[in-house]
């Protein structure tokens, strides 16, 4: 309801703006003060999805499209880029095949997208990297790119950005480019698993950057946010996207079907189906990989409550 209202306001506002220009009969004070800042400049957003992508499925790609529609419907954001960051092999999840294959499949899957790409920085690290660190890395890369752009920017634009930065102390609202973590509701719910996430990492992710969470059958993301003090505090930074056309494709299901010799066509992008066949991926043997190893975050933070 609120989204529609904001969107309607946006349309009406644009119409009013053009009438005002042509007829000179509108009160410009009303036009500039009563309509959202978003009209002048929407906040640009980059979405970052971290996960195993073992293998990448159509639902992983749908997540990006759903999140972009949702954010842009608010009238406040413009989603400019999507990044897929497959986890490194040191994550030690059961059945996790080598990252070079997962990266290659993700690359094939995103070839047709004009805005989603794959980044292998995380998977190239020798140790498993906390998600907060991965976000920090991408934030630094994006900020450096923005700064370079500033140099070639017009003076007017640079000044405006500087003013924006100076006029607010809140990290998120002062930035015209934001990086947000994109995930499914199961990842959000995993925040409460003992020894899996550090409290300060969760606060940093939701407080400093923000999350876009796609609902998944069996997970009640809204209730989870309501019940967690840490998440509730930053609820404005948590965008829950309801997937009405529920789609329970999971990589686990895909791996199971492949090792049983069943078809996985139309669950994955066609080039990914061929890649799996050509490289004989996902056997009973590969599913046993890391079976007797503790997941990296549990190892790092202690496995007493496992
Ligand atoms: N069907 C889905 N609906 C919503 N989110 C999804 C769905 N499938 C995957 N995701 C999200 O995609 C991201 C990457 O997930 P991941 O690589 O674990 O895929 P998965 O299908 O859950 O795999 P697995 O079955 O191996 O756990 C996570 O944030 C996860 O929540
Ligand atoms: N403490 C942390 O930062 C933490 C803990 C567990 C999982 N994760 C990340 O969440 C993602 C989960 O992926 P899976 O759902 O495939 O296990 C991975 O990218 C993993 O690195 C991060
Ligand atoms: Zn998963």
Coordinates of C-alpha atoms and ligand atoms in Angstrom, one line a residue:
X1 CA 0.0 0.0 0.0
X2 CA 2.8 2.4 1.0
X3 CA 4.7 1.5 -2.1
X4 CA 1.8 2.3 -4.4
X5 CA 1.2 5.5 -2.6
X6 CA 4.8 6.6 -3.0
X7 CA 4.8 5.6 -6.6
X8 CA 1.6 7.5 -7.3
X9 CA 3.0 10.5 -5.6
X10 CA 6.0 10.2 -7.9
X11 CA 3.9 10.2 -11.0
X12 CA 1.6 13.0 -9.8
X13 CA 4.6 14.9 -8.8
X14 CA 6.2 14.6 -12.2
X15 CA 3.0 15.7 -13.9
X16 CA 2.7 18.7 -11.6
X17 CA 6.3 19.6 -12.3
X18 CA 5.8 19.7 -16.1
X19 CA 2.6 21.7 -15.7
X20 CA 4.3 24.1 -13.5
X21 CA 7.0 24.6 -16.0
X22 CA 4.5 25.3 -18.9
X23 CA 1.9 27.3 -17.1
X24 CA 4.0 29.1 -14.5
X25 CA 0.9 29.0 -12.3
X26 CA 2.0 26.5 -9.6
X27 CA 3.5 27.4 -6.3
X28 CA 7.0 26.2 -6.7
X29 CA 7.5 26.2 -2.9
X30 CA 4.9 23.5 -2.6
X31 CA 6.5 21.5 -5.5
X32 CA 10.0 21.4 -4.0
X33 CA 9.2 21.0 -0.3
X34 CA 6.3 18.5 -0.2
X35 CA 7.7 15.9 -2.6
X36 CA 10.4 13.4 -1.8
X37 CA 14.1 14.0 -2.3
X38 CA 13.9 10.9 -4.5
X39 CA 12.5 13.1 -7.3
X40 CA 15.7 15.0 -7.6
X41 CA 18.0 12.1 -7.3
X42 CA 17.1 8.5 -6.5
X43 CA 19.6 6.6 -4.4
X44 CA 21.6 4.2 -6.6
X45 CA 21.8 0.7 -5.3
X46 CA 24.2 -2.1 -6.0
X47 CA 22.9 -5.6 -4.9
X48 CA 25.4 -8.1 -3.7
X49 CA 24.4 -11.8 -3.3
X50 CA 26.7 -14.1 -1.4
X51 CA 26.2 -17.9 -1.3
X52 CA 27.4 -21.3 -2.5
X53 CA 25.7 -21.1 -6.0
X54 CA 26.3 -24.9 -6.1
X55 CA 25.1 -24.6 -8.9
X56 CA 23.5 -21.3 -9.7
X57 CA 19.8 -21.7 -10.5
X58 CA 17.1 -19.7 -12.2
X59 CA 15.8 -18.7 -8.7
X60 CA 19.1 -17.0 -7.9
X61 CA 18.7 -14.9 -11.0
X62 CA 15.0 -14.2 -10.2
X63 CA 16.1 -12.9 -6.8
X64 CA 17.8 -10.0 -8.4
X65 CA 14.9 -9.1 -10.7
X66 CA 12.4 -9.3 -7.7
X67 CA 14.7 -7.1 -5.6
X68 CA 15.2 -4.5 -8.3
X69 CA 11.4 -4.2 -9.0
X70 CA 10.7 -3.9 -5.3
X71 CA 13.3 -1.2 -4.6
X72 CA 12.5 0.8 -7.7
X73 CA 8.7 0.6 -6.9
X74 CA 9.4 2.5 -3.7
X75 CA 10.3 5.5 -5.8
X76 CA 13.5 6.0 -3.7
X77 CA 16.0 3.8 -5.4
X78 CA 17.5 3.0 -8.8
X79 CA 19.2 -0.4 -8.9
X80 CA 22.3 0.0 -11.1
X81 CA 24.2 -3.3 -10.6
X82 CA 23.9 -6.8 -9.3
X83 CA 27.0 -8.8 -8.1
X84 CA 27.1 -12.5 -7.5
X85 CA 29.9 -13.6 -5.2
X86 CA 30.3 -17.4 -4.9
X87 CA 31.8 -18.5 -1.6
X88 CA 35.3 -19.9 -1.6
X89 CA 36.1 -23.6 -1.3
X90 CA 37.3 -23.0 2.3
X91 CA 33.7 -22.5 3.4
X92 CA 33.7 -26.4 3.6
X93 CA 30.0 -26.9 3.0
X94 CA 29.0 -30.4 2.4
X95 CA 28.8 -31.2 -1.4
X96 CA 30.5 -27.8 -2.3
X97 CA 32.3 -28.4 -5.6
X98 CA 35.3 -26.4 -6.7
X99 CA 34.8 -22.7 -7.1
X100 CA 36.2 -22.6 -10.6
X101 CA 33.2 -24.6 -11.8
X102 CA 30.7 -22.6 -9.7
X103 CA 32.2 -19.3 -11.0
X104 CA 32.1 -20.5 -14.6
X105 CA 28.5 -21.6 -14.3
X106 CA 27.5 -18.3 -12.7
X107 CA 29.3 -16.5 -15.6
X108 CA 27.4 -18.5 -18.1
X109 CA 24.1 -17.9 -16.3
X110 CA 24.6 -14.1 -16.3
X111 CA 25.8 -13.7 -19.8
X112 CA 22.3 -12.7 -20.9
X113 CA 21.9 -10.1 -18.2
X114 CA 22.7 -6.5 -18.8
X115 CA 23.1 -5.7 -15.1
X116 CA 24.1 -8.8 -13.1
X117 CA 27.7 -10.0 -13.1
X118 CA 29.9 -12.4 -11.2
X119 CA 32.8 -11.5 -9.0
X120 CA 35.5 -14.0 -8.0
X121 CA 37.4 -12.0 -5.3
X122 CA 35.7 -13.9 -2.5
X123 CA 36.3 -17.3 -4.0
X124 CA 39.9 -16.5 -4.7
X125 CA 40.8 -16.0 -1.0
X126 CA 42.5 -18.9 0.6
X127 CA 40.5 -18.7 3.8
X128 CA 36.8 -18.4 4.1
X129 CA 35.8 -14.7 4.3
X130 CA 33.0 -13.4 6.6
X131 CA 30.1 -11.9 4.6
X132 CA 30.6 -8.5 6.4
X133 CA 34.2 -8.5 5.1
X134 CA 33.0 -9.3 1.5
X135 CA 30.6 -6.4 1.7
X136 CA 33.3 -4.1 3.0
X137 CA 35.6 -5.1 0.1
X138 CA 32.9 -4.4 -2.6
X139 CA 32.0 -1.2 -0.9
X140 CA 35.6 0.0 -1.0
X141 CA 35.8 -1.0 -4.7
X142 CA 32.6 0.9 -5.5
X143 CA 33.6 3.9 -3.5
X144 CA 37.0 4.1 -5.3
X145 CA 35.2 3.9 -8.7
X146 CA 32.9 6.7 -7.5
X147 CA 35.8 8.8 -6.5
X148 CA 37.5 8.3 -9.8
X149 CA 34.3 9.3 -11.5
X150 CA 34.2 12.5 -9.3
X151 CA 37.5 13.7 -10.9
X152 CA 35.9 13.7 -14.3
X153 CA 32.6 14.9 -13.0
X154 CA 31.3 18.4 -13.5
X155 CA 32.1 20.8 -10.7
X156 CA 28.4 21.2 -10.1
X157 CA 27.8 17.5 -9.5
X158 CA 30.9 17.1 -7.3
X159 CA 29.8 20.1 -5.2
X160 CA 26.3 18.6 -4.8
X161 CA 27.6 15.3 -3.7
X162 CA 30.0 17.0 -1.2
X163 CA 27.0 18.9 0.2
X164 CA 25.0 15.7 0.5
X165 CA 27.9 14.1 2.4
X166 CA 28.3 17.1 4.8
X167 CA 24.6 17.6 5.5
X168 CA 24.1 14.2 7.2
X169 CA 26.1 12.2 9.6
X170 CA 24.1 9.0 8.9
X171 CA 26.2 6.7 6.7
X172 CA 23.3 5.4 4.7
X173 CA 21.4 8.5 4.0
X174 CA 24.5 10.5 3.1
X175 CA 25.4 8.2 0.2
X176 CA 24.1 8.5 -3.3
X177 CA 25.3 4.9 -4.0
X178 CA 24.5 2.2 -1.6
X179 CA 25.5 -1.5 -1.4
X180 CA 22.9 -3.9 -0.1
X181 CA 23.2 -7.6 0.7
X182 CA 20.6 -9.6 -1.3
X183 CA 19.6 -12.9 0.2
X184 CA 16.8 -15.4 0.8
X185 CA 14.9 -15.6 4.0
X186 CA 16.8 -18.7 5.1
X187 CA 20.0 -16.7 5.3
X188 CA 18.3 -14.0 7.4
X189 CA 17.0 -16.7 9.7
X190 CA 20.5 -18.3 9.9
X191 CA 21.5 -15.1 11.8
X192 CA 20.2 -16.8 15.0
X193 CA 22.1 -20.0 14.6
X194 CA 24.7 -20.2 17.4
X195 CA 28.3 -19.6 16.4
X196 CA 27.5 -18.9 12.8
X197 CA 27.4 -15.1 12.7
X198 CA 29.2 -12.5 14.9
X199 CA 26.7 -10.1 16.5
X200 CA 28.8 -7.1 15.3
X201 CA 28.8 -8.4 11.8
X202 CA 25.0 -8.6 11.7
X203 CA 24.8 -5.1 13.1
X204 CA 27.2 -3.8 10.5
X205 CA 25.4 -5.6 7.6
X206 CA 21.9 -4.4 8.6
X207 CA 22.9 -1.1 10.2
X208 CA 25.5 0.2 7.8
X209 CA 24.6 -1.4 4.5
X210 CA 21.1 -2.9 4.5
X211 CA 19.5 -6.2 3.4
X212 CA 17.0 -7.1 0.7
X213 CA 15.5 -10.4 1.6
X214 CA 13.4 -12.6 -0.7
X215 CA 10.7 -14.7 1.1
X216 CA 11.2 -18.4 0.9
X217 CA 8.7 -21.2 1.8
X218 CA 9.0 -22.2 5.4
X219 CA 10.6 -18.9 6.5
X220 CA 8.7 -16.1 8.1
X221 CA 11.1 -13.2 7.6
X222 CA 8.8 -10.5 9.0
X223 CA 8.3 -12.4 12.2
X224 CA 12.0 -13.1 12.4
X225 CA 12.8 -9.4 12.2
X226 CA 10.1 -8.6 14.7
X227 CA 11.5 -11.1 17.2
X228 CA 15.1 -10.0 16.9
X229 CA 16.0 -6.8 18.8
X230 CA 19.1 -6.3 16.6
X231 CA 17.2 -6.6 13.4
X232 CA 14.1 -4.7 14.6
X233 CA 16.4 -1.7 15.5
X234 CA 17.4 -1.5 11.8
X235 CA 14.1 -2.6 10.3
X236 CA 14.1 0.4 7.9
X237 CA 17.2 -1.1 6.3
X238 CA 15.7 -4.5 5.8
X239 CA 13.6 -4.8 2.7
X240 CA 11.5 -7.9 2.6
X241 CA 10.3 -8.8 -0.8
X242 CA 7.3 -11.1 -1.1
X243 CA 7.7 -13.7 -3.9
X244 CA 4.1 -14.3 -4.9
X245 CA 4.9 -16.8 -7.5
X246 CA 6.5 -19.2 -5.0
X247 CA 9.4 -21.1 -6.5
X248 CA 11.2 -23.6 -4.5
X249 CA 14.1 -24.3 -6.8
X250 CA 17.1 -25.1 -4.6
X251 CA 20.6 -26.1 -5.5
X252 CA 20.2 -29.1 -3.2
X253 CA 17.3 -30.3 -5.3
X254 CA 19.2 -29.7 -8.5
X255 CA 22.3 -31.7 -7.3
X256 CA 20.1 -34.5 -6.2
X257 CA 18.3 -34.7 -9.5
X258 CA 21.6 -34.6 -11.4
X259 CA 23.2 -37.4 -9.5
X260 CA 20.0 -39.5 -10.0
X261 CA 20.3 -38.9 -13.7
X262 CA 17.0 -36.8 -13.8
X263 CA 16.5 -33.8 -16.0
X264 CA 17.2 -30.3 -14.6
X265 CA 16.3 -28.5 -17.7
X266 CA 14.3 -25.3 -17.1
X267 CA 15.5 -25.1 -13.5
X268 CA 18.8 -23.8 -14.6
X269 CA 19.9 -21.6 -17.5
X270 CA 20.5 -23.9 -20.5
X271 CA 24.3 -23.2 -20.7
X272 CA 24.6 -24.3 -17.1
X273 CA 22.8 -27.6 -17.8
X274 CA 25.3 -28.2 -20.6
X275 CA 28.3 -27.3 -18.4
X276 CA 27.2 -29.7 -15.7
X277 CA 26.8 -32.5 -18.3
X278 CA 30.1 -31.7 -20.1
X279 CA 32.1 -31.7 -16.9
X280 CA 30.2 -34.6 -15.2
X281 CA 29.5 -32.5 -12.1
X282 CA 27.4 -33.6 -9.1
X283 CA 27.9 -37.2 -8.4
X284 CA 27.3 -39.2 -5.2
X285 CA 31.0 -38.8 -4.6
X286 CA 31.0 -35.0 -4.9
X287 CA 28.0 -34.8 -2.5
X288 CA 30.2 -36.4 0.2
X289 CA 32.8 -33.6 -0.1
X290 CA 33.4 -32.0 3.3
X291 CA 30.9 -34.5 4.9
X292 CA 33.2 -34.9 7.9
X293 CA 34.4 -31.3 8.1
X294 CA 32.9 -28.5 10.2
X295 CA 31.6 -25.5 8.3
X296 CA 34.2 -22.7 8.4
X297 CA 32.2 -20.1 10.4
X298 CA 31.4 -22.7 13.0
X299 CA 35.1 -23.7 13.2
X300 CA 36.1 -20.0 13.5
X301 CA 33.6 -19.0 16.2
X302 CA 33.7 -22.3 18.2
X303 CA 31.4 -25.3 17.7
X304 CA 30.2 -25.8 21.2
X305 CA 26.5 -25.1 20.4
X306 CA 26.5 -26.8 17.1
Ligands
LIG1 N1 14.1 -20.5 -4.0 C1 14.7 -19.4 -3.4 N2 14.0 -18.4 -2.9 C2 14.6 -17.4 -2.2 N3 15.9 -17.3 -2.1 C3 16.7 -18.2 -2.6 C4 16.1 -19.4 -3.2 N4 17.1 -20.2 -3.6 C5 18.3 -19.6 -3.2 N5 18.0 -18.4 -2.6 C6 19.0 -17.5 -1.9 O1 20.1 -17.5 -2.8 C7 21.3 -17.2 -2.0 C8 22.3 -18.3 -2.4 O2 21.8 -19.5 -1.9 P1 22.5 -20.9 -2.1 O3 23.7 -20.9 -3.0 O4 22.6 -21.5 -0.8 O5 21.3 -21.6 -2.9 P2 20.3 -22.7 -2.4 O6 19.4 -23.0 -3.5 O7 19.7 -22.4 -1.1 O8 21.4 -23.9 -2.2 P3 21.5 -25.1 -1.2 O9 20.2 -25.9 -1.4 O10 22.7 -25.8 -1.6 O11 21.5 -24.5 0.2 C9 20.9 -17.3 -0.6 O12 20.7 -16.0 -0.1 C10 19.5 -18.1 -0.6 O13 18.7 -17.7 0.4
LIG2 N1 29.4 -15.1 9.8 C1 29.3 -15.0 8.5 O1 29.7 -14.0 7.9 C2 28.5 -16.1 7.7 C3 28.1 -17.2 8.4 C4 27.4 -18.2 7.6 C5 27.3 -18.0 6.2 N2 27.8 -16.9 5.7 C6 27.7 -16.7 4.2 O2 26.3 -16.8 3.8 C7 26.3 -17.5 2.6 C8 25.4 -18.7 2.8 O3 25.5 -19.6 1.8 P1 24.8 -21.0 1.9 O4 23.3 -20.7 2.1 O5 25.0 -21.6 0.5 O6 25.4 -21.8 3.0 C9 27.7 -17.8 2.2 O7 28.1 -16.7 1.3 C10 28.5 -17.7 3.5 O8 29.8 -17.2 3.3 C11 28.4 -15.9 6.4
LIG3 ZN1 21.1 -22.4 0.6

